[in-house]
Amino acid sequence: MLDLLANGLVNIAQWKYLLPLFAGTFIGVIGGSLPGVTITMTVIVVLPFTYGLDPLAGLAAMTGVYVGGSTGGLIACCLLGIPGSPASIATTFDGFPMSRNGEPGRAIWLGVWASVWGGLLGALFLVFLTGPLAAIALEFGPWEYFSLFVLAMAMVAGLTEASLLKGLLSTAIGLLITVVGHDPIGSVPRFTFGSEFIGGGFPFLPVLIGIFAFAQIMTDLEKLNGPRGQPVESLAGVKLERFSHLKVNLEIFRQPFLLAWSTIVGLIIGILPAIGGSASSVMAYDQAKKFSKTPERFGKGHPEGIIASEASNNANVSGSLMTIMAFGIPGDAVTAVMLGAMTIHGIQSGPLFISQNPDLAYGIYAAYILAHPCMLLICVVLMPLMLRVTSVRMAVLAPVVLVLCVVGAYALNNTMQSVYVLLLFGVVGYVLVKLGFPLAPLILGLILGDQIEINLVRAIMTDPSPWLFLTRPISGGLLVAAALSVALAIWQHLRHQNRVAEEEPDF
Amino acid sequence: MAVASALLVLQDLMKRAPVTVEAGDMPRRNYRLVVIAFAIVGGYVALLPLLGFRVATLLFVGALQAALGRPRTMRQWLVVAAIAVGTALVSYFVFERYLLVLLPRGAWTGF
């Protein structure tokens, strides 16, 4: 295993791969640091560039974006007091106060170094745990897969902060989108209305781009030119004070438990599908506060808050990569784009991925590991300029991002149809956001739709008895867990509603 | 599965219908801008196969920038124009020449 990893590292160290990785990390740091541009959006922007590269180079670039973006977000947090990307929300709580106390350099570099160490710790788990996880997944038959997917969707629908019904409905919409077109096994056309245009179903990537980049930008535009309601005073023109990297590192390692625990929280959230970086950063922050000896200092520029949030959101990346490589289920929207890119290059993801494409799998590990030093280097060089970068106006950014979205959709198969789909789902996504539907369950439904159907049909074709889903131990256990998680969500929701003392629960 | 989703939709609609209380107007948002932006993007997508990537992108980037933050001075107009030309040319060269990713040709312009 270690020799494979060494091979992977040597392989990645070629210019052919190192350059995309470096460029990806660079774009990731920039994209992550721009408020209003999410990591998902950055990956989508990079996507069309990867069509022309060979698979590993493309994936290396995307891994770089993911790592860079998870770190870049903290820069805006510390300097402007707004998260540069959702994954760094919790960094704002302590990073900005610390900067205001006159230590912006310490705040930023605590974050960067915590990211590096959290990410590298996560890499350990990624390298050593993915194989065993995939081995478990290999034991799965279609029944187990079906139940696993049901569990994933139930959990995500239950975890959304909005109402459970909206979460479930959002999943259902995602599934419904995948049903359109010929069914994957019997090839019966469904919901096509006799039209050639939707006969092939909605291609996955354009839908994703539409919902996550296009709709997102539109919601950003709402705030533009409006009454400037931002009460945050930014630290424009501030100079980073002198500080020593060694001291910052010592500060992190003085609390190994904090670092390790934040990493594990991030990792677990990353492994769970479709929850994503923002949840991991907030949860690790919460945990840090609970375990801290000085909880009262949180929110006033406490270094522990920054370390927890940043270590966990980078570990979250390794968790997501683990899920996608072991099970073929993307852990979040970013890995969903990566999965889409793999499919374009004809690579099947799933439990066989590691054994069938060891070069690629270990290449991704290596890219993930090497992305951290790259990111560090970029941060060191760019930091003096970052304040100017983070204040680039949305009016300039939006058109450029949109052009790249359109190119990403068009170049997928060189037809305008994908672009029309992109536009359609941009509108759909925007409307859903406005109606308060969470998008994470939708994307999961969309990703799993085909798989869940194939496995269901296969299971029934192998043995028509539907009871097998419950009587096979693993499958049954997963289904029970799914039911439990929905029940738990309902219970929590009811409790919450009682506490808020609203009239009567609406379900 | 389709039936299940349809059921869920129905169920949700029935249960949600009586409790649609909108939370008044929160901070006023700029919906006019969103509509304009959607219209411009729609126009871009419609014109893309007709004008070709380079011309359409040039117009689109320029138009959307101008719509989002109206340039006032000559210098601001120049910046807008420079970014529009830059985006169109750089993306064209990187994709078509370097990465061999094909971009839409114009049916009217053949360009």
Coordinates of C-alpha atoms in Angstrom, one line a residue:
Chain A
M1 CA 0.0 0.0 0.0
L2 CA 2.7 2.4 1.0
D3 CA 4.7 1.6 -2.2
L4 CA 1.6 2.3 -4.2
L5 CA 1.3 5.6 -2.5
A6 CA 5.0 6.3 -3.1
N7 CA 4.4 5.5 -6.8
G8 CA 1.5 7.8 -6.8
L9 CA 3.5 10.6 -5.3
V10 CA 6.3 10.2 -7.9
N11 CA 3.7 10.0 -10.6
I12 CA 2.0 13.2 -9.5
A13 CA 5.3 15.0 -9.2
Q14 CA 5.6 15.1 -13.0
W15 CA 5.0 18.5 -14.6
K16 CA 2.1 17.1 -16.5
Y17 CA 0.2 16.6 -13.2
L18 CA 1.9 19.1 -10.9
L19 CA 1.0 22.0 -13.1
P20 CA -2.7 21.3 -13.1
L21 CA -2.6 20.6 -9.4
F22 CA -0.8 23.8 -8.6
A23 CA -3.1 25.8 -10.9
G24 CA -6.1 24.2 -9.4
T25 CA -5.0 24.9 -5.9
F26 CA -4.3 28.5 -6.9
I27 CA -7.7 29.0 -8.4
G28 CA -9.2 27.2 -5.3
V29 CA -7.5 29.6 -2.9
I30 CA -8.7 32.6 -4.9
G31 CA -12.2 31.2 -5.5
G32 CA -12.5 30.2 -1.9
S33 CA -11.5 33.6 -0.7
L34 CA -14.0 35.5 -2.8
P35 CA -17.1 36.1 -0.8
G36 CA -20.1 34.9 -2.9
V37 CA -18.1 32.3 -4.9
T38 CA -18.4 28.9 -3.3
I39 CA -16.0 26.0 -3.7
T40 CA -18.6 24.2 -5.8
M41 CA -18.7 27.1 -8.1
T42 CA -14.9 27.2 -8.4
V43 CA -14.8 23.5 -9.3
I44 CA -17.5 24.1 -11.9
V45 CA -15.4 26.9 -13.3
V46 CA -12.4 24.6 -13.5
L47 CA -14.5 21.7 -15.0
P48 CA -14.3 22.7 -18.7
F49 CA -10.5 23.0 -18.5
T50 CA -10.3 19.3 -17.4
Y51 CA -12.2 18.0 -20.4
G52 CA -9.0 18.4 -22.5
L53 CA -6.6 17.0 -19.9
D54 CA -6.0 13.4 -19.1
P55 CA -8.1 12.0 -16.3
L56 CA -5.6 12.2 -13.5
A57 CA -4.5 15.7 -14.4
G58 CA -8.1 16.8 -14.4
L59 CA -8.8 15.1 -11.1
A60 CA -5.6 16.5 -9.6
A61 CA -6.7 20.0 -10.6
M62 CA -10.1 19.5 -9.0
T63 CA -8.6 18.1 -5.8
G64 CA -6.4 21.1 -5.7
V65 CA -9.4 23.4 -6.0
Y66 CA -11.1 21.5 -3.2
V67 CA -8.2 21.8 -0.9
G68 CA -7.3 25.4 -1.8
G69 CA -10.9 26.5 -1.6
S70 CA -11.4 25.0 1.9
T71 CA -8.5 27.1 3.1
G72 CA -9.0 30.2 1.0
G73 CA -12.3 30.8 2.7
L74 CA -10.7 31.8 5.9
I75 CA -8.9 34.8 4.4
A76 CA -12.1 36.7 3.8
C77 CA -13.3 35.5 7.2
C78 CA -10.4 37.1 9.0
L79 CA -10.0 40.2 6.9
L80 CA -13.6 41.1 6.0
G81 CA -15.7 39.3 8.6
I82 CA -17.7 37.5 5.9
P83 CA -17.0 33.9 5.1
G84 CA -15.3 33.6 1.7
S85 CA -17.0 30.2 1.2
P86 CA -19.7 28.5 3.2
A87 CA -17.2 26.0 4.5
S88 CA -15.5 28.6 6.7
I89 CA -18.5 30.0 8.4
A90 CA -17.3 29.2 11.9
T91 CA -13.9 30.7 11.2
T92 CA -15.5 34.1 11.1
F93 CA -16.7 33.8 14.7
D94 CA -13.2 34.0 16.1
G95 CA -11.0 35.0 13.2
F96 CA -12.6 38.4 12.7
P97 CA -12.5 39.4 16.3
M98 CA -8.8 38.4 16.5
S99 CA -8.0 40.5 13.4
R100 CA -9.9 43.4 15.0
N101 CA -7.8 43.0 18.1
G102 CA -4.8 43.8 15.9
E103 CA -3.6 40.3 15.0
P104 CA -4.9 39.6 11.5
G105 CA -1.6 37.8 10.6
R106 CA -1.9 35.5 13.5
A107 CA -5.6 34.8 12.8
I108 CA -4.9 33.9 9.1
W109 CA -1.8 31.8 9.7
L110 CA -3.4 29.9 12.6
G111 CA -6.1 29.1 10.1
V112 CA -3.8 28.2 7.3
W113 CA -1.6 26.0 9.4
A114 CA -4.6 24.3 11.1
S115 CA -5.9 23.6 7.6
V116 CA -2.6 22.1 6.6
W117 CA -2.4 19.8 9.7
G118 CA -6.0 18.9 9.7
G119 CA -5.9 18.1 6.0
L120 CA -2.7 16.0 6.3
L121 CA -4.1 14.1 9.3
G122 CA -7.2 13.5 7.2
A123 CA -5.0 12.2 4.5
L124 CA -3.8 9.4 6.9
F125 CA -7.4 8.2 7.3
L126 CA -8.0 8.6 3.6
V127 CA -5.0 6.4 2.6
F128 CA -5.5 3.7 5.2
L129 CA -9.3 3.5 5.6
T130 CA -10.6 3.8 2.0
G131 CA -9.4 0.4 1.1
P132 CA -11.1 -1.4 3.9
L133 CA -14.3 0.6 3.4
A134 CA -14.2 -0.4 -0.3
A135 CA -13.8 -4.0 0.8
I136 CA -16.9 -3.8 2.9
A137 CA -18.7 -2.2 -0.1
L138 CA -17.6 -5.1 -2.3
E139 CA -19.7 -7.5 -0.1
F140 CA -22.8 -5.5 -0.9
G141 CA -25.4 -6.9 -3.2
P142 CA -28.0 -4.8 -5.0
W143 CA -30.2 -5.1 -1.9
E144 CA -27.6 -3.5 0.4
Y145 CA -26.8 -0.8 -2.1
F146 CA -30.5 0.1 -2.4
S147 CA -30.8 0.3 1.3
L148 CA -27.5 2.2 1.7
F149 CA -28.8 4.8 -0.8
V150 CA -32.1 5.0 1.0
L151 CA -30.3 5.6 4.3
A152 CA -28.1 8.3 2.7
M153 CA -31.1 10.2 1.4
A154 CA -33.1 9.8 4.6
M155 CA -30.2 11.2 6.6
V156 CA -29.6 14.1 4.4
A157 CA -33.3 15.0 4.2
G158 CA -33.4 14.8 8.0
L159 CA -30.3 16.8 8.6
T160 CA -31.4 19.9 6.7
E161 CA -32.2 22.8 8.9
A162 CA -35.4 23.6 6.9
S163 CA -38.4 21.4 7.4
L164 CA -38.1 17.7 7.0
L165 CA -40.9 17.7 4.4
K166 CA -39.0 20.2 2.3
G167 CA -35.9 18.0 2.6
L168 CA -37.7 14.9 1.6
L169 CA -39.5 16.8 -1.2
S170 CA -36.2 18.1 -2.4
T171 CA -34.8 14.6 -2.6
A172 CA -37.9 13.5 -4.5
I173 CA -37.4 16.3 -7.0
G174 CA -33.9 15.1 -7.5
L175 CA -35.0 11.6 -8.1
L176 CA -37.8 12.8 -10.4
I177 CA -35.2 14.6 -12.6
T178 CA -33.3 11.3 -13.0
V179 CA -36.4 9.4 -14.0
V180 CA -36.8 11.5 -17.1
G181 CA -35.5 9.8 -20.2
H182 CA -34.9 6.1 -21.1
D183 CA -34.8 3.9 -18.1
P184 CA -31.3 2.5 -17.5
I185 CA -32.2 -1.2 -17.8
G186 CA -35.3 -1.7 -19.9
S187 CA -34.7 1.4 -22.0
V188 CA -38.3 2.4 -21.9
P189 CA -38.7 6.1 -22.5
R190 CA -40.4 8.0 -19.7
F191 CA -41.6 11.6 -19.3
T192 CA -40.2 12.4 -22.7
F193 CA -43.5 13.7 -24.1
G194 CA -42.3 12.3 -27.4
S195 CA -39.5 14.8 -27.6
E196 CA -36.0 14.0 -28.8
F197 CA -34.7 16.8 -26.7
I198 CA -35.3 15.1 -23.4
G199 CA -35.3 11.5 -24.7
G200 CA -31.8 11.0 -23.3
G201 CA -32.7 12.3 -19.9
F202 CA -31.2 15.4 -18.4
P203 CA -27.4 15.2 -18.4
F204 CA -26.1 15.3 -14.9
L205 CA -23.4 18.0 -15.1
P206 CA -25.5 20.7 -16.7
V207 CA -28.2 20.2 -14.1
L208 CA -25.6 20.4 -11.4
I209 CA -24.0 23.5 -12.9
G210 CA -27.4 25.2 -13.3
I211 CA -28.5 24.5 -9.7
F212 CA -25.2 25.2 -7.9
A213 CA -23.5 27.9 -10.0
F214 CA -26.1 29.7 -11.9
A215 CA -28.8 29.8 -9.3
Q216 CA -26.2 30.7 -6.7
I217 CA -24.9 33.7 -8.7
M218 CA -28.4 34.9 -9.2
T219 CA -29.0 34.9 -5.4
D220 CA -25.8 36.9 -5.0
L221 CA -26.9 39.4 -7.6
E222 CA -30.0 40.2 -5.5
K223 CA -27.9 41.8 -2.9
L224 CA -26.0 43.9 -5.4
N225 CA -26.8 47.6 -5.8
G226 CA -29.4 47.3 -3.1
P227 CA -29.3 49.2 0.1
R228 CA -25.8 48.5 1.5
G229 CA -26.9 46.8 4.6
Q230 CA -23.5 45.4 5.6
P231 CA -22.7 46.5 9.1
V232 CA -19.3 44.8 9.0
E233 CA -16.5 47.3 9.1
S234 CA -13.8 45.8 6.9
L235 CA -10.1 46.1 7.7
A236 CA -9.3 47.8 4.5
G237 CA -5.7 48.9 4.2
V238 CA -4.6 46.8 7.2
K239 CA -1.1 45.4 7.2
L240 CA -0.4 42.0 8.6
E241 CA 1.7 42.3 11.7
R242 CA 4.9 40.5 12.3
F243 CA 4.6 37.1 13.7
S244 CA 6.5 33.8 13.5
H245 CA 5.2 30.7 11.8
L246 CA 6.9 28.6 14.4
K247 CA 4.9 30.2 17.2
V248 CA 1.7 29.7 15.4
N249 CA 2.5 26.0 14.9
L250 CA 3.4 25.6 18.5
E251 CA 0.1 27.1 19.4
I252 CA -1.7 24.5 17.3
F253 CA 0.3 21.6 18.6
R254 CA -0.1 22.6 22.2
Q255 CA -3.6 21.2 21.9
P256 CA -3.2 18.0 20.0
F257 CA -6.6 16.8 21.2
L258 CA -8.4 19.8 19.7
L259 CA -6.7 19.3 16.4
A260 CA -7.3 15.5 16.3
W261 CA -10.9 15.8 17.4
S262 CA -11.7 18.6 14.9
T263 CA -10.1 16.5 12.2
I264 CA -12.3 13.5 13.1
V265 CA -15.4 15.5 13.2
G266 CA -14.6 16.9 9.8
L267 CA -13.8 13.5 8.5
I268 CA -17.0 11.9 9.7
I269 CA -19.1 14.7 8.3
G270 CA -17.2 14.4 5.0
I271 CA -17.9 10.7 4.8
L272 CA -21.6 11.2 5.3
P273 CA -23.0 12.1 2.0
A274 CA -24.1 15.5 0.9
I275 CA -23.7 17.4 4.2
G276 CA -20.6 19.4 3.4
G277 CA -18.0 21.7 4.7
S278 CA -20.2 24.3 6.4
A279 CA -21.7 21.8 8.7
S280 CA -18.4 20.3 9.6
S281 CA -16.9 23.7 10.5
V282 CA -19.8 24.7 12.6
M283 CA -20.0 21.3 14.4
A284 CA -16.2 21.2 15.1
Y285 CA -16.5 24.8 16.5
D286 CA -19.3 23.7 18.7
Q287 CA -17.4 20.7 19.9
A288 CA -14.3 22.7 20.6
K289 CA -16.3 25.1 22.7
K290 CA -17.9 22.3 24.6
F291 CA -14.5 20.6 25.4
S292 CA -12.6 23.8 25.9
K293 CA -11.3 24.9 29.3
T294 CA -12.1 28.5 28.4
P295 CA -15.4 28.4 26.6
E296 CA -16.2 32.0 27.6
R297 CA -13.4 33.3 25.3
F298 CA -15.0 31.8 22.2
G299 CA -16.3 34.5 19.8
K300 CA -13.8 37.0 21.1
G301 CA -10.8 36.0 19.0
H302 CA -10.0 32.6 20.7
P303 CA -7.4 30.7 18.7
E304 CA -9.1 27.4 19.5
G305 CA -12.2 28.4 17.5
I306 CA -10.1 29.1 14.4
I307 CA -8.1 25.9 14.7
A308 CA -11.2 23.7 15.1
S309 CA -13.1 25.2 12.3
E310 CA -10.2 25.2 9.8
A311 CA -8.8 21.8 10.7
S312 CA -12.3 20.2 10.3
N313 CA -13.2 21.8 7.0
N314 CA -10.0 20.5 5.4
A315 CA -10.4 17.1 7.0
N316 CA -13.9 17.2 5.5
V317 CA -12.3 17.1 2.1
S318 CA -10.6 13.9 2.8
G319 CA -13.8 12.4 4.1
S320 CA -15.6 13.3 1.0
L321 CA -12.9 11.8 -1.2
M322 CA -13.1 8.7 0.9
T323 CA -16.9 8.2 0.2
I324 CA -16.6 8.8 -3.5
M325 CA -13.7 6.4 -3.8
A326 CA -15.0 3.6 -1.6
F327 CA -18.7 3.7 -2.5
G328 CA -18.9 5.8 -5.6
I329 CA -21.3 8.1 -3.8
P330 CA -20.2 11.8 -3.8
G331 CA -19.9 13.3 -0.4
D332 CA -21.0 16.7 -1.6
A333 CA -21.6 18.8 -4.6
V334 CA -17.8 19.3 -5.2
T335 CA -17.2 15.5 -5.4
A336 CA -20.3 15.2 -7.5
V337 CA -18.7 17.4 -10.1
M338 CA -15.5 15.2 -9.8
L339 CA -17.6 12.1 -10.3
G340 CA -19.2 13.7 -13.3
A341 CA -15.7 14.5 -14.7
M342 CA -14.6 10.8 -14.1
T343 CA -17.7 9.6 -16.0
I344 CA -16.7 11.8 -18.9
H345 CA -13.4 10.1 -19.1
G346 CA -15.1 6.7 -18.9
I347 CA -14.0 5.8 -15.4
Q348 CA -16.5 3.8 -13.3
S349 CA -16.5 4.8 -9.7
G350 CA -17.6 2.5 -7.0
P351 CA -16.1 -0.1 -4.7
L352 CA -14.0 -1.6 -7.6
F353 CA -12.5 1.8 -8.4
I354 CA -9.4 1.4 -6.2
S355 CA -8.5 -2.1 -7.3
Q356 CA -9.3 -1.4 -11.0
N357 CA -7.6 2.0 -11.2
P358 CA -4.8 1.9 -8.6
D359 CA -2.8 4.5 -10.5
L360 CA -5.7 6.9 -10.5
A361 CA -6.7 6.2 -6.9
Y362 CA -3.3 6.6 -5.5
G363 CA -2.7 9.5 -7.8
I364 CA -5.7 11.2 -6.2
Y365 CA -4.3 10.5 -2.7
A366 CA -1.0 11.9 -3.8
A367 CA -2.6 14.9 -5.3
Y368 CA -4.5 15.5 -2.1
I369 CA -1.4 15.3 0.0
L370 CA 0.7 17.5 -2.3
A371 CA -2.1 20.0 -2.6
H372 CA -1.4 21.1 1.0
P373 CA 2.2 22.2 0.5
C374 CA 1.1 23.9 -2.7
M375 CA -1.6 25.7 -0.9
L376 CA 0.8 26.8 1.8
L377 CA 3.2 28.2 -0.8
I378 CA 0.4 30.0 -2.6
C379 CA -0.8 31.5 0.7
V380 CA 2.7 32.7 1.6
V381 CA 3.2 34.4 -1.7
L382 CA -0.3 35.8 -2.2
M383 CA -1.2 36.9 1.3
P384 CA -0.1 40.5 0.8
L385 CA -2.4 40.8 -2.2
M386 CA -5.3 38.9 -0.8
L387 CA -7.1 42.0 0.6
R388 CA -7.3 43.4 -2.9
V389 CA -8.4 40.0 -4.4
T390 CA -11.2 39.6 -1.9
S391 CA -12.7 42.9 -2.9
V392 CA -13.1 42.2 -6.6
R393 CA -16.6 43.2 -7.4
M394 CA -19.4 40.7 -8.2
A395 CA -20.3 42.7 -11.3
V396 CA -17.0 41.7 -12.8
L397 CA -17.0 38.2 -11.5
A398 CA -20.5 37.1 -12.4
P399 CA -20.2 37.3 -16.2
V400 CA -16.9 35.5 -16.3
V401 CA -18.1 32.7 -14.1
L402 CA -21.3 32.4 -16.1
V403 CA -19.4 32.2 -19.4
L404 CA -17.3 29.3 -18.0
C405 CA -20.5 27.6 -16.8
V406 CA -21.9 27.8 -20.3
V407 CA -18.6 26.4 -21.7
G408 CA -18.6 23.6 -19.2
A409 CA -22.1 22.6 -20.2
Y410 CA -21.5 23.0 -24.0
A411 CA -18.2 21.3 -24.2
L412 CA -19.6 18.2 -22.4
N413 CA -20.9 16.9 -25.7
N414 CA -20.7 19.9 -28.0
T415 CA -24.4 20.5 -28.2
M416 CA -26.5 23.5 -27.3
Q417 CA -28.9 21.2 -25.6
S418 CA -26.8 20.9 -22.5
V419 CA -26.7 24.7 -22.3
Y420 CA -30.5 24.8 -22.5
V421 CA -30.7 22.3 -19.7
L422 CA -28.3 24.5 -17.7
L423 CA -30.5 27.5 -18.2
L424 CA -33.6 25.6 -17.3
F425 CA -32.2 24.3 -14.1
G426 CA -30.6 27.6 -13.3
V427 CA -34.2 28.9 -13.2
V428 CA -35.5 25.9 -11.3
G429 CA -32.7 26.1 -8.8
Y430 CA -33.3 29.8 -8.2
V431 CA -37.0 29.3 -7.6
L432 CA -36.2 26.4 -5.2
V433 CA -33.8 28.5 -3.2
K434 CA -36.4 31.3 -3.0
L435 CA -39.0 28.8 -1.8
G436 CA -36.6 27.7 1.0
F437 CA -35.8 24.2 -0.3
P438 CA -32.5 22.9 0.7
L439 CA -30.4 21.9 -2.3
A440 CA -28.2 19.2 -0.8
P441 CA -30.9 16.6 -0.7
L442 CA -31.9 17.4 -4.3
I443 CA -28.4 16.9 -5.5
L444 CA -28.1 13.6 -3.7
G445 CA -31.4 12.4 -5.2
L446 CA -30.0 13.4 -8.6
I447 CA -26.8 11.6 -8.1
L448 CA -28.2 8.4 -6.7
G449 CA -31.4 8.3 -8.8
D450 CA -30.0 6.1 -11.6
Q451 CA -28.0 3.9 -9.2
I452 CA -30.9 3.3 -6.8
E453 CA -33.1 2.3 -9.7
I454 CA -30.6 0.0 -11.3
N455 CA -30.0 -1.7 -7.9
L456 CA -33.7 -2.0 -7.2
V457 CA -34.4 -3.6 -10.6
R458 CA -31.4 -5.9 -10.3
A459 CA -32.4 -7.0 -6.8
I460 CA -36.0 -7.8 -8.0
M461 CA -34.8 -9.5 -11.1
T462 CA -32.5 -11.7 -9.1
D463 CA -35.2 -12.6 -6.6
P464 CA -38.7 -11.2 -6.8
S465 CA -39.3 -11.4 -3.0
P466 CA -39.3 -7.8 -1.7
W467 CA -38.8 -9.2 1.9
L468 CA -35.1 -9.8 1.1
F469 CA -34.5 -6.1 1.6
L470 CA -35.5 -6.5 5.2
T471 CA -34.3 -10.0 5.9
R472 CA -30.7 -9.6 4.6
P473 CA -28.9 -8.4 7.7
I474 CA -26.9 -5.5 6.4
S475 CA -29.7 -4.3 4.1
G476 CA -32.3 -4.6 6.9
G477 CA -30.0 -2.8 9.3
L478 CA -29.5 0.0 6.9
L479 CA -33.2 0.4 6.2
V480 CA -34.0 0.4 10.0
A481 CA -31.3 3.1 10.4
A482 CA -33.0 5.1 7.6
A483 CA -36.4 4.8 9.3
L484 CA -34.8 5.8 12.6
S485 CA -33.0 8.8 11.2
V486 CA -36.3 10.1 9.8
A487 CA -38.0 9.4 13.1
L488 CA -35.3 11.2 14.9
A489 CA -35.6 14.2 12.6
I490 CA -39.3 14.3 13.1
W491 CA -38.8 14.1 16.9
Q492 CA -36.2 16.8 16.9
H493 CA -38.4 19.0 14.7
L494 CA -41.4 18.5 17.0
R495 CA -39.3 19.3 20.1
H496 CA -37.9 22.4 18.4
Q497 CA -41.3 23.5 17.5
N498 CA -42.6 23.0 21.0
R499 CA -39.8 25.0 22.3
V500 CA -40.4 27.8 20.0
A501 CA -44.0 27.6 21.1
E502 CA -45.6 27.8 17.8
E503 CA -49.3 26.9 17.3
E504 CA -49.4 23.4 16.0
P505 CA -46.8 21.4 14.0
D506 CA -47.8 21.2 10.4
F507 CA -47.4 17.5 10.0
Chain B
M1 CA -40.5 5.8 -7.6
A2 CA -42.3 8.3 -9.8
V3 CA -45.5 7.5 -8.1
A4 CA -43.9 7.9 -4.7
S5 CA -42.5 11.3 -5.6
A6 CA -45.8 12.4 -7.0
L7 CA -47.5 11.3 -3.8
L8 CA -45.1 13.2 -1.8
V9 CA -45.7 16.3 -3.8
L10 CA -49.4 16.0 -3.4
Q11 CA -49.0 15.3 0.3
D12 CA -46.8 18.2 0.8
L13 CA -49.1 20.5 -1.2
M14 CA -52.1 19.5 0.8
K15 CA -50.4 19.9 4.1
R16 CA -48.6 23.1 3.3
A17 CA -51.6 24.9 1.7
P18 CA -53.1 26.3 4.9
V19 CA -49.9 27.4 6.5
T20 CA -48.5 29.8 3.9
V21 CA -47.6 32.8 5.9
E22 CA -44.9 34.8 4.3
A23 CA -42.5 36.5 6.6
G24 CA -43.3 40.0 5.3
D25 CA -40.7 41.9 3.5
M26 CA -37.3 41.4 4.9
P27 CA -34.3 43.5 3.7
R28 CA -35.4 44.7 0.2
R29 CA -33.7 42.7 -2.4
N30 CA -32.9 43.7 -5.9
Y31 CA -35.2 41.5 -7.9
R32 CA -35.2 43.8 -10.9
L33 CA -31.5 43.1 -11.3
V34 CA -32.1 39.4 -11.2
V35 CA -34.7 39.5 -13.9
I36 CA -32.5 41.6 -16.1
A37 CA -29.6 39.2 -15.5
F38 CA -31.8 36.2 -16.4
A39 CA -32.9 38.0 -19.5
I40 CA -29.3 38.8 -20.5
V41 CA -28.2 35.2 -19.9
G42 CA -31.2 34.0 -21.9
G43 CA -30.2 36.2 -24.7
Y44 CA -26.7 35.0 -24.6
V45 CA -27.8 31.3 -24.8
A46 CA -30.1 32.1 -27.7
L47 CA -27.5 34.0 -29.6
L48 CA -24.6 31.6 -28.9
P49 CA -25.4 29.2 -31.8
L50 CA -26.1 32.2 -34.1
L51 CA -23.2 34.5 -33.5
G52 CA -20.6 32.1 -32.4
F53 CA -18.8 31.9 -29.1
R54 CA -16.4 34.8 -29.5
V55 CA -18.9 37.5 -30.6
A56 CA -21.6 36.4 -28.2
T57 CA -19.3 36.1 -25.2
L58 CA -17.9 39.6 -25.9
L59 CA -21.4 41.1 -26.0
F60 CA -22.6 39.1 -23.0
V61 CA -19.8 39.9 -20.7
G62 CA -20.0 43.5 -21.6
A63 CA -23.8 43.7 -21.3
L64 CA -24.0 41.9 -18.0
Q65 CA -21.2 44.0 -16.4
A66 CA -22.8 47.2 -17.5
A67 CA -26.2 46.0 -16.2
L68 CA -24.8 45.0 -12.8
G69 CA -22.7 48.1 -12.1
R70 CA -23.3 50.9 -14.5
P71 CA -20.0 52.4 -15.5
R72 CA -20.0 56.2 -15.4
T73 CA -16.7 57.5 -16.4
M74 CA -14.8 56.8 -19.6
R75 CA -12.3 54.8 -17.7
Q76 CA -14.9 52.5 -16.2
W77 CA -16.3 51.9 -19.7
L78 CA -12.8 51.0 -20.9
V79 CA -12.4 48.5 -18.0
V80 CA -15.7 46.9 -18.9
A81 CA -14.7 46.6 -22.5
A82 CA -11.3 45.3 -21.6
I83 CA -12.7 42.6 -19.4
A84 CA -15.2 41.6 -22.1
V85 CA -12.6 41.4 -24.8
G86 CA -10.2 39.6 -22.5
T87 CA -12.7 37.0 -21.4
A88 CA -13.8 36.2 -24.9
L89 CA -10.2 36.0 -26.3
V90 CA -8.5 34.2 -23.5
S91 CA -11.2 31.6 -23.0
Y92 CA -11.3 31.0 -26.8
F93 CA -7.5 30.5 -27.0
V94 CA -7.2 28.4 -24.0
F95 CA -10.0 26.1 -24.9
E96 CA -9.8 25.8 -28.6
R97 CA -6.1 26.1 -29.2
Y98 CA -4.6 24.7 -26.1
L99 CA -7.1 22.2 -24.6
L100 CA -8.8 21.3 -27.9
V101 CA -12.3 21.8 -26.4
L102 CA -14.6 23.0 -29.2
L103 CA -16.8 26.0 -28.7
P104 CA -20.0 27.0 -30.6
R105 CA -19.6 28.4 -34.1
G106 CA -22.0 31.1 -35.3
A107 CA -24.5 30.0 -37.9
W108 CA -24.8 33.7 -39.1
T109 CA -21.2 34.7 -38.8
G110 CA -19.4 31.4 -39.4
F111 CA -16.9 32.7 -36.9

